[in-house]
Backbone as numpy.savetxt, mean C-alpha at the origin, in Angstrom:
# Nx Ny Nz CAx CAy CAz Cx Cy Cz
0.67 -12.46 -8.08 -0.18 -11.29 -8.08 0.72 -10.05 -8.08
0.37 -9.08 -8.89 1.13 -7.84 -8.95 1.02 -7.07 -7.64
2.02 -6.25 -7.38 2.05 -5.47 -6.15 0.81 -4.60 -6.01
0.43 -3.91 -7.10 -0.75 -3.05 -7.02 -2.01 -3.85 -6.71
-2.16 -4.98 -7.36 -3.34 -5.82 -7.14 -3.40 -6.30 -5.69
-2.26 -6.73 -5.16 -2.22 -7.21 -3.78 -2.54 -6.07 -2.81
-1.95 -4.91 -3.06 -2.17 -3.74 -2.22 -3.66 -3.40 -2.17
-4.26 -3.28 -3.35 -5.68 -2.92 -3.41 -6.57 -4.00 -2.81
-6.22 -5.26 -3.01 -7.06 -6.33 -2.47 -7.06 -6.32 -0.94
-5.95 -5.91 -0.35 -5.88 -5.86 1.10 -6.61 -4.64 1.65
-6.25 -3.45 1.14 -6.79 -2.23 1.77 -8.23 -1.92 1.37
-8.69 -2.49 0.25 -10.06 -2.23 -0.15 -11.01 -3.35 0.24
-10.53 -4.30 0.99 -11.39 -5.39 1.46 -12.46 -4.80 2.37
-13.67 -5.27 2.21 -14.78 -4.72 2.99 -14.59 -4.92 4.49
-13.88 -5.96 4.88 -13.67 -6.23 6.31 -12.36 -5.66 6.84
-11.65 -4.87 6.02 -10.37 -4.32 6.46 -10.47 -3.50 7.74
-11.45 -2.60 7.87 -11.52 -1.82 9.12 -11.65 -2.69 10.37
-12.23 -3.85 10.20 -12.39 -4.77 11.34 -11.15 -5.64 11.52
-10.48 -5.98 10.41 -9.38 -6.93 10.44 -8.00 -6.32 10.62
-7.89 -4.99 10.51 -6.55 -4.41 10.50 -5.79 -4.63 11.81
-6.48 -4.90 12.89 -5.82 -5.15 14.17 -5.25 -6.57 14.29
-5.66 -7.45 13.40 -5.15 -8.83 13.50 -3.68 -8.86 13.10
-2.89 -9.69 13.76 -1.46 -9.76 13.45 -1.18 -10.10 11.99
-1.97 -10.98 11.40 -1.74 -11.35 10.00 -1.97 -10.18 9.06
-3.02 -9.42 9.31 -3.32 -8.26 8.46 -2.27 -7.18 8.65
-1.88 -6.93 9.88 -0.83 -5.95 10.14 0.46 -6.32 9.42
0.82 -7.58 9.50 2.03 -8.06 8.84 1.94 -7.89 7.33
0.79 -8.19 6.77 0.59 -8.05 5.33 0.70 -6.59 4.90
0.10 -5.69 5.66 0.17 -4.26 5.34 1.61 -3.77 5.44
2.31 -4.18 6.47 3.71 -3.77 6.63 4.55 -4.27 5.46
4.35 -5.50 5.05 5.10 -6.05 3.91 4.81 -5.25 2.64
3.56 -4.91 2.43 3.20 -4.14 1.24 3.83 -2.75 1.27
3.78 -2.10 2.41 4.39 -0.77 2.53 5.90 -0.84 2.35
6.53 -1.89 2.86 7.96 -2.06 2.67 8.29 -2.29 1.20
7.42 -2.98 0.50 7.61 -3.15 -0.95 7.56 -1.81 -1.67
6.63 -0.95 -1.27 6.54 0.38 -1.88 7.80 1.19 -1.60
8.32 1.08 -0.39 9.57 1.76 -0.05 10.70 1.23 -0.93
10.74 -0.07 -1.12 11.76 -0.67 -1.97 11.68 -0.18 -3.40
10.47 -0.05 -3.91 10.28 0.47 -5.26 10.82 1.90 -5.34
10.48 2.70 -4.36 10.95 4.10 -4.35 12.47 4.17 -4.25
13.06 3.32 -3.44 14.52 3.33 -3.29 15.22 2.87 -4.57
14.52 2.12 -5.38 15.10 1.64 -6.63 15.03 2.64 -7.76
14.57 3.83 -7.47 14.40 4.82 -8.53 15.74 5.39 -8.98
15.75 5.78 -10.23 16.89 6.46 -10.84 16.31 7.61 -11.64
17.17 8.49 -12.06 16.70 9.66 -12.81 15.90 9.23 -14.04
16.36 8.23 -14.74 15.68 7.82 -15.97 14.41 7.02 -15.73
14.16 6.59 -14.49 12.93 5.84 -14.19 11.99 6.61 -13.28
12.37 7.80 -12.86 11.59 8.54 -11.87 10.17 8.80 -12.32
9.97 9.19 -13.56 8.61 9.50 -14.03 7.73 8.26 -14.01
8.25 7.13 -14.45 7.47 5.89 -14.45 7.18 5.43 -13.02
8.16 5.57 -12.15 7.95 5.18 -10.76 6.93 6.09 -10.08
6.97 7.37 -10.39 5.98 8.29 -9.84 4.59 7.88 -10.28
4.43 7.57 -11.56 3.13 7.14 -12.07 2.65 5.86 -11.38
3.58 5.00 -11.02 3.25 3.75 -10.34 2.91 4.00 -8.87
3.73 4.81 -8.20 3.59 4.99 -6.76 2.51 5.98 -6.34
2.29 7.01 -7.11 1.37 8.07 -6.69 -0.03 7.55 -6.34
-0.67 6.75 -7.19 -2.01 6.26 -6.82 -1.98 5.39 -5.55
-0.92 4.61 -5.39 -0.82 3.77 -4.20 -0.63 4.63 -2.95
0.17 5.68 -3.07 0.37 6.59 -1.93 -0.92 7.31 -1.55
-1.71 7.66 -2.55 -3.00 8.29 -2.25 -3.87 7.35 -1.42
-3.82 6.07 -1.74 -4.61 5.10 -0.98 -4.06 4.87 0.42
-2.81 5.22 0.64 -2.26 5.10 2.00 -2.98 6.06 2.94
-3.41 7.20 2.43 -4.20 8.14 3.24 -5.52 7.47 3.62
-6.16 6.82 2.67 -7.39 6.08 2.94 -7.12 4.97 3.94
-6.00 4.31 3.77 -5.61 3.23 4.67 -5.53 3.74 6.11
-4.91 4.88 6.31 -4.81 5.46 7.65 -6.18 5.79 8.21
-7.06 6.31 7.37 -8.41 6.62 7.81 -9.18 5.39 8.23
-9.00 4.30 7.49 -9.69 3.05 7.82 -9.16 2.49 9.13
-7.87 2.63 9.34 -7.27 2.10 10.58 -7.74 2.89 11.80
-8.08 4.14 11.59 -8.57 4.97 12.69 -10.07 4.83 12.86
-10.72 4.03 11.97 -12.14 3.79 12.09 -13.01 4.85 11.46
-12.46 5.62 10.51 -13.23 6.69 9.88 -13.64 6.32 8.50
């Protein structure tokens, strides 16, 4: 499964607000966020635009992710 697909399947799950406290879900979210950090660290001048296009939508959903974790 692609990184984007896995990310969206986890954070957009209807039961995510209820499940985010479980150790398995927390671990999965941490792994996904670490993957995003790895992608960003792998950037170079010639790949920056493509990486931005890849990361920007996922980063926007991180804001939603924080809201869901706070129960909003």
